[in-house]
Coordinates of N, CA and C in Angstrom, one line a residue:
M1 N -45.9 95.2 -43.4 CA -45.5 96.4 -42.6 C -45.7 97.6 -43.6
P2 N -46.5 98.6 -43.1 CA -46.7 99.8 -43.9 C -45.4 100.6 -44.1
P3 N -45.3 101.3 -45.3 CA -44.1 102.1 -45.5 C -44.0 103.2 -44.5
E4 N -42.8 103.6 -44.2 CA -42.5 104.7 -43.3 C -42.6 106.0 -44.1
P5 N -43.4 106.9 -43.6 CA -43.4 108.2 -44.3 C -42.2 109.0 -44.0
P6 N -41.8 109.9 -44.9 CA -40.7 110.8 -44.6 C -40.9 111.6 -43.3
D7 N -39.9 111.8 -42.5 CA -40.1 112.5 -41.2 C -39.9 114.0 -41.4
D8 N -39.6 114.4 -42.6 CA -39.4 115.8 -42.9 C -40.4 116.4 -43.8
E9 N -41.6 115.8 -43.9 CA -42.7 116.4 -44.7 C -43.1 117.8 -44.3
R10 N -43.4 118.6 -45.3 CA -43.8 120.0 -45.1 C -45.2 120.2 -45.6
N11 N -45.8 121.3 -45.0 CA -47.1 121.7 -45.5 C -47.0 122.7 -46.6
V12 N -48.1 123.3 -47.1 CA -48.0 124.2 -48.2 C -47.3 125.5 -47.9
H13 N -47.1 125.8 -46.7 CA -46.3 127.0 -46.3 C -44.9 126.7 -46.0
G14 N -44.4 125.4 -46.3 CA -43.1 125.1 -46.1 C -42.7 124.8 -44.6
E15 N -43.7 124.7 -43.8 CA -43.5 124.4 -42.3 C -43.7 122.9 -42.1
P16 N -43.3 122.4 -40.9 CA -43.6 121.0 -40.7 C -45.1 120.6 -40.8
L17 N -45.3 119.5 -41.5 CA -46.7 119.0 -41.7 C -47.4 118.7 -40.4
Q18 N -48.5 119.3 -40.1 CA -49.3 119.0 -38.9 C -50.3 117.9 -39.2
P19 N -50.7 117.2 -38.1 CA -51.7 116.1 -38.3 C -53.0 116.7 -38.8
C20 N -53.7 116.0 -39.6 CA -55.0 116.4 -40.1 C -56.1 116.0 -39.1
S21 N -56.2 114.7 -38.8 CA -57.2 114.2 -37.9 C -56.9 112.9 -37.3
T22 N -57.1 112.7 -36.0 CA -57.0 111.4 -35.4 C -58.4 110.9 -34.9
D23 N -59.4 111.7 -35.1 CA -60.8 111.3 -34.8 C -61.7 112.0 -35.7
P24 N -62.0 111.3 -36.9 CA -61.6 110.0 -37.3 C -60.1 110.0 -37.7
M25 N -59.5 108.8 -37.6 CA -58.2 108.6 -38.0 C -58.1 108.6 -39.6
T26 N -57.3 109.5 -40.1 CA -57.3 109.7 -41.6 C -55.9 109.4 -42.1
G27 N -55.8 109.6 -43.4 CA -54.5 109.5 -44.2 C -54.4 108.1 -44.8
A28 N -53.6 108.0 -45.8 CA -53.4 106.7 -46.5 C -52.9 105.6 -45.5
L29 N -52.1 106.0 -44.5 CA -51.6 105.1 -43.5 C -52.4 105.0 -42.3
R30 N -53.5 105.8 -42.3 CA -54.4 105.9 -41.1 C -53.6 106.2 -39.8
D31 N -52.7 107.2 -40.0 CA -52.0 107.7 -38.8 C -52.3 109.2 -38.5
G32 N -53.2 109.7 -39.2 CA -53.6 111.1 -38.9 C -53.0 112.2 -39.9
D33 N -52.0 111.8 -40.7 CA -51.3 112.7 -41.5 C -51.6 112.5 -43.0
C34 N -51.6 113.6 -43.8 CA -51.8 113.6 -45.2 C -50.4 113.4 -45.9
H35 N -49.9 112.2 -45.8 CA -48.6 111.9 -46.4 C -48.6 111.9 -47.9
A36 N -47.5 112.2 -48.5 CA -47.3 112.0 -50.0 C -46.5 110.7 -50.1
L37 N -47.2 109.7 -50.6 CA -46.6 108.3 -50.6 C -46.6 107.8 -52.1
P38 N -45.5 107.3 -52.6 CA -45.5 106.8 -53.9 C -46.5 105.7 -54.1
R39 N -46.8 104.9 -53.1 CA -47.8 103.8 -53.2 C -49.2 104.2 -53.1
D40 N -49.5 105.5 -53.0 CA -50.9 106.1 -52.9 C -51.2 106.8 -54.1
P41 N -51.7 106.1 -55.2 CA -52.0 106.7 -56.4 C -53.2 107.7 -56.3
G42 N -54.0 107.6 -55.2 CA -55.1 108.5 -55.0 C -54.6 109.9 -54.5
R43 N -53.4 109.9 -54.0 CA -52.8 111.2 -53.5 C -53.7 111.8 -52.4
H44 N -53.9 111.1 -51.3 CA -54.7 111.6 -50.1 C -53.8 112.7 -49.4
E45 N -53.6 113.9 -50.0 CA -52.7 114.8 -49.5 C -53.3 116.2 -49.1
V46 N -54.6 116.4 -49.3 CA -55.3 117.6 -49.0 C -56.1 117.4 -47.7
C47 N -55.7 118.1 -46.6 CA -56.5 118.0 -45.4 C -57.7 119.0 -45.5
A48 N -58.9 118.4 -45.6 CA -60.1 119.2 -45.8 C -61.1 119.0 -44.6
V49 N -61.9 120.0 -44.4 CA -63.0 119.9 -43.4 C -64.2 119.6 -44.2
M50 N -64.8 118.4 -43.9 CA -66.0 118.0 -44.6 C -67.2 118.9 -44.5
T51 N -67.9 119.1 -45.6 CA -69.1 119.9 -45.6 C -70.2 119.0 -46.2
E52 N -71.4 119.3 -45.9 CA -72.5 118.5 -46.4 C -72.5 118.5 -48.0
A53 N -72.2 119.7 -48.5 CA -72.1 119.8 -50.0 C -71.1 119.0 -50.6
F54 N -69.9 118.9 -50.0 CA -68.8 118.1 -50.5 C -69.1 116.6 -50.4
L55 N -69.6 116.2 -49.2 CA -69.9 114.8 -49.0 C -71.0 114.3 -50.0
E56 N -72.0 115.2 -50.3 CA -73.0 114.8 -51.3 C -72.4 114.8 -52.7
Y57 N -71.6 115.8 -53.0 CA -70.9 115.8 -54.3 C -70.1 114.6 -54.5
S58 N -69.3 114.2 -53.5 CA -68.4 113.1 -53.7 C -69.2 111.8 -53.9
R59 N -70.3 111.7 -53.1 CA -71.2 110.5 -53.3 C -71.8 110.4 -54.7
A60 N -72.2 111.6 -55.2 CA -72.7 111.7 -56.6 C -71.7 111.3 -57.6
Q61 N -70.4 111.4 -57.3 CA -69.3 111.1 -58.2 C -68.9 109.6 -58.1
G62 N -69.6 108.9 -57.2 CA -69.3 107.5 -57.0 C -68.3 107.2 -55.8
N63 N -68.0 108.2 -55.0 CA -67.2 107.9 -53.8 C -67.9 108.3 -52.6
D64 N -68.6 107.4 -52.0 CA -69.5 107.6 -50.8 C -68.6 107.6 -49.6
L65 N -68.4 108.8 -49.1 CA -67.6 109.0 -47.8 C -68.5 109.1 -46.6
I66 N -69.8 108.9 -46.8 CA -70.7 109.0 -45.6 C -70.9 107.7 -45.0
T67 N -71.1 106.6 -45.8 CA -71.4 105.3 -45.3 C -70.2 104.6 -44.6
P68 N -70.3 104.2 -43.3 CA -69.2 103.5 -42.7 C -68.9 102.2 -43.4
R69 N -67.7 101.8 -43.5 CA -67.2 100.5 -44.0 C -66.2 99.9 -43.1
P70 N -66.7 99.3 -42.0 CA -65.7 98.8 -41.0 C -64.7 97.8 -41.5
S71 N -65.0 97.1 -42.5 CA -64.1 96.1 -43.1 C -62.9 96.8 -43.8
M72 N -63.1 98.1 -44.1 CA -62.0 98.9 -44.7 C -61.4 99.9 -43.8
N73 N -61.8 99.7 -42.5 CA -61.3 100.7 -41.4 C -61.7 102.1 -41.8
F74 N -63.0 102.2 -42.3 CA -63.5 103.5 -42.7 C -64.8 103.8 -41.8
P75 N -64.8 104.9 -41.0 CA -65.8 105.1 -40.1 C -67.1 105.8 -40.7
G76 N -66.9 106.3 -41.9 CA -68.0 107.2 -42.5 C -67.8 108.6 -41.9
L77 N -68.0 109.6 -42.8 CA -67.7 111.0 -42.4 C -68.9 111.8 -42.3
S78 N -68.8 112.8 -41.4 CA -69.9 113.8 -41.2 C -69.4 115.2 -41.4
P79 N -70.3 116.2 -41.7 CA -69.8 117.5 -41.8 C -69.0 117.9 -40.5
G80 N -67.9 118.6 -40.8 CA -67.0 119.0 -39.6 C -65.8 118.1 -39.4
D81 N -65.9 116.9 -39.9 CA -64.8 116.0 -39.8 C -63.7 116.4 -40.7
R82 N -62.4 116.2 -40.3 CA -61.3 116.5 -41.1 C -60.8 115.2 -41.8
W83 N -60.5 115.3 -43.1 CA -60.1 114.1 -43.8 C -59.1 114.4 -44.9
C84 N -58.1 113.5 -45.1 CA -57.2 113.6 -46.2 C -57.9 113.2 -47.5
V85 N -58.2 114.2 -48.3 CA -58.9 113.9 -49.6 C -57.9 113.8 -50.7
C86 N -58.3 113.2 -51.8 CA -57.5 113.0 -53.0 C -57.3 114.4 -53.7
V87 N -56.1 114.6 -54.2 CA -55.9 115.9 -54.9 C -56.8 116.0 -56.1
P88 N -57.0 114.9 -56.9 CA -57.8 115.1 -58.1 C -59.3 115.4 -57.7
R89 N -59.8 114.7 -56.7 CA -61.2 114.9 -56.2 C -61.4 116.3 -55.7
W90 N -60.4 116.8 -54.9 CA -60.6 118.2 -54.4 C -60.6 119.2 -55.6
L91 N -59.7 119.0 -56.5 CA -59.7 119.9 -57.7 C -61.0 119.8 -58.5
E92 N -61.5 118.6 -58.7 CA -62.7 118.4 -59.4 C -63.9 119.1 -58.7
A93 N -63.9 119.0 -57.3 CA -64.9 119.6 -56.5 C -64.8 121.2 -56.6
A94 N -63.6 121.6 -56.6 CA -63.3 123.1 -56.7 C -63.9 123.6 -58.0
E95 N -63.6 122.9 -59.1 CA -64.1 123.4 -60.4 C -65.6 123.3 -60.4
A96 N -66.3 122.5 -59.6 CA -67.7 122.4 -59.6 C -68.3 123.3 -58.5
G97 N -67.5 124.1 -57.8 CA -67.9 125.0 -56.7 C -68.3 124.3 -55.5
Q98 N -67.8 123.1 -55.2 CA -68.1 122.2 -54.1 C -66.9 121.9 -53.2
A99 N -65.8 122.6 -53.4 CA -64.6 122.2 -52.6 C -64.8 122.5 -51.1
P100 N -64.3 121.5 -50.3 CA -64.4 121.7 -48.9 C -63.2 122.6 -48.4
P101 N -63.4 123.3 -47.3 CA -62.3 124.1 -46.8 C -61.1 123.3 -46.5
V102 N -59.9 123.9 -46.7 CA -58.6 123.2 -46.5 C -57.9 123.7 -45.3
V103 N -57.3 122.7 -44.5 CA -56.5 123.0 -43.4 C -55.1 123.1 -43.9
L104 N -54.6 124.3 -44.1 CA -53.3 124.5 -44.8 C -52.1 123.9 -44.0
A105 N -52.1 124.0 -42.7 CA -51.0 123.5 -41.9 C -50.9 122.0 -42.0
A106 N -52.0 121.3 -42.4 CA -52.0 119.8 -42.5 C -52.1 119.3 -43.9
T107 N -52.0 120.2 -44.9 CA -52.0 119.8 -46.3 C -50.6 119.7 -46.8
N108 N -50.3 118.6 -47.4 CA -48.9 118.3 -47.8 C -48.5 119.2 -49.0
E109 N -47.2 119.7 -48.9 CA -46.7 120.6 -49.9 C -46.7 120.0 -51.3
S110 N -46.7 118.7 -51.3 CA -46.6 118.0 -52.6 C -47.8 118.4 -53.5
V111 N -48.9 118.8 -52.9 CA -50.1 119.2 -53.7 C -49.8 120.4 -54.6
L112 N -48.8 121.1 -54.3 CA -48.5 122.3 -55.1 C -48.0 122.1 -56.5
D113 N -47.9 120.8 -56.9 CA -47.6 120.4 -58.3 C -48.9 120.5 -59.1
E114 N -50.0 120.5 -58.5 CA -51.3 120.5 -59.2 C -52.2 121.6 -58.7
L115 N -52.0 122.1 -57.5 CA -52.9 123.2 -57.0 C -52.0 124.4 -56.6
S116 N -52.5 125.6 -56.8 CA -51.7 126.8 -56.5 C -52.0 127.1 -55.0
L117 N -51.0 127.7 -54.4 CA -51.1 128.2 -53.0 C -52.3 129.2 -52.9
A118 N -52.4 130.0 -53.9 CA -53.5 131.0 -53.9 C -54.8 130.3 -53.9
Q119 N -54.9 129.3 -54.7 CA -56.2 128.6 -54.8 C -56.5 127.9 -53.5
L120 N -55.5 127.3 -52.8 CA -55.7 126.7 -51.5 C -56.1 127.7 -50.5
E121 N -55.4 128.9 -50.5 CA -55.7 129.9 -49.5 C -57.1 130.5 -49.7
R122 N -57.6 130.5 -50.9 CA -59.0 131.0 -51.1 C -60.0 130.1 -50.4
H123 N -59.6 128.8 -50.2 CA -60.4 127.8 -49.6 C -60.0 127.5 -48.2
A124 N -59.1 128.3 -47.6 CA -58.6 128.0 -46.2 C -59.7 127.9 -45.2
H125 N -59.5 126.9 -44.3 CA -60.5 126.7 -43.2 C -60.6 127.9 -42.4
D126 N -59.5 128.5 -42.0 CA -59.5 129.8 -41.3 C -58.2 130.4 -41.4
A127 N -58.1 131.7 -41.2 CA -56.9 132.5 -41.4 C -55.7 132.0 -40.6
S128 N -56.0 131.4 -39.5 CA -54.9 131.0 -38.6 C -54.3 129.6 -38.8
D129 N -54.8 129.0 -39.9 CA -54.2 127.6 -40.3 C -52.8 127.7 -40.4

């Protein structure tokens, strides 16, 4: 049985955490949300909109997010898909100038221990997030 996520999770603006994506289904629990879970060492907590540049960057770093892996319940991603990405990978991509846009309403506030709100807002998907 998968762990139950907290029901009071908040986004980076301190508001209730919104779903990131249900098509494709994302998150460490594959329930659509970017939960902060102790059992998720990868910290899939940043809701990002995939870009060609980020997908190619991630593949070059050894994490191919493009190729489907049905045995792992992974559909493969395309530009425009929303996906809960790992905090360290998003930060690494940002430092390389390849960070994908962030959906602030669906990004877990827990990321603020490593990323600043200003940094995330500079990469916001759109101003109405």
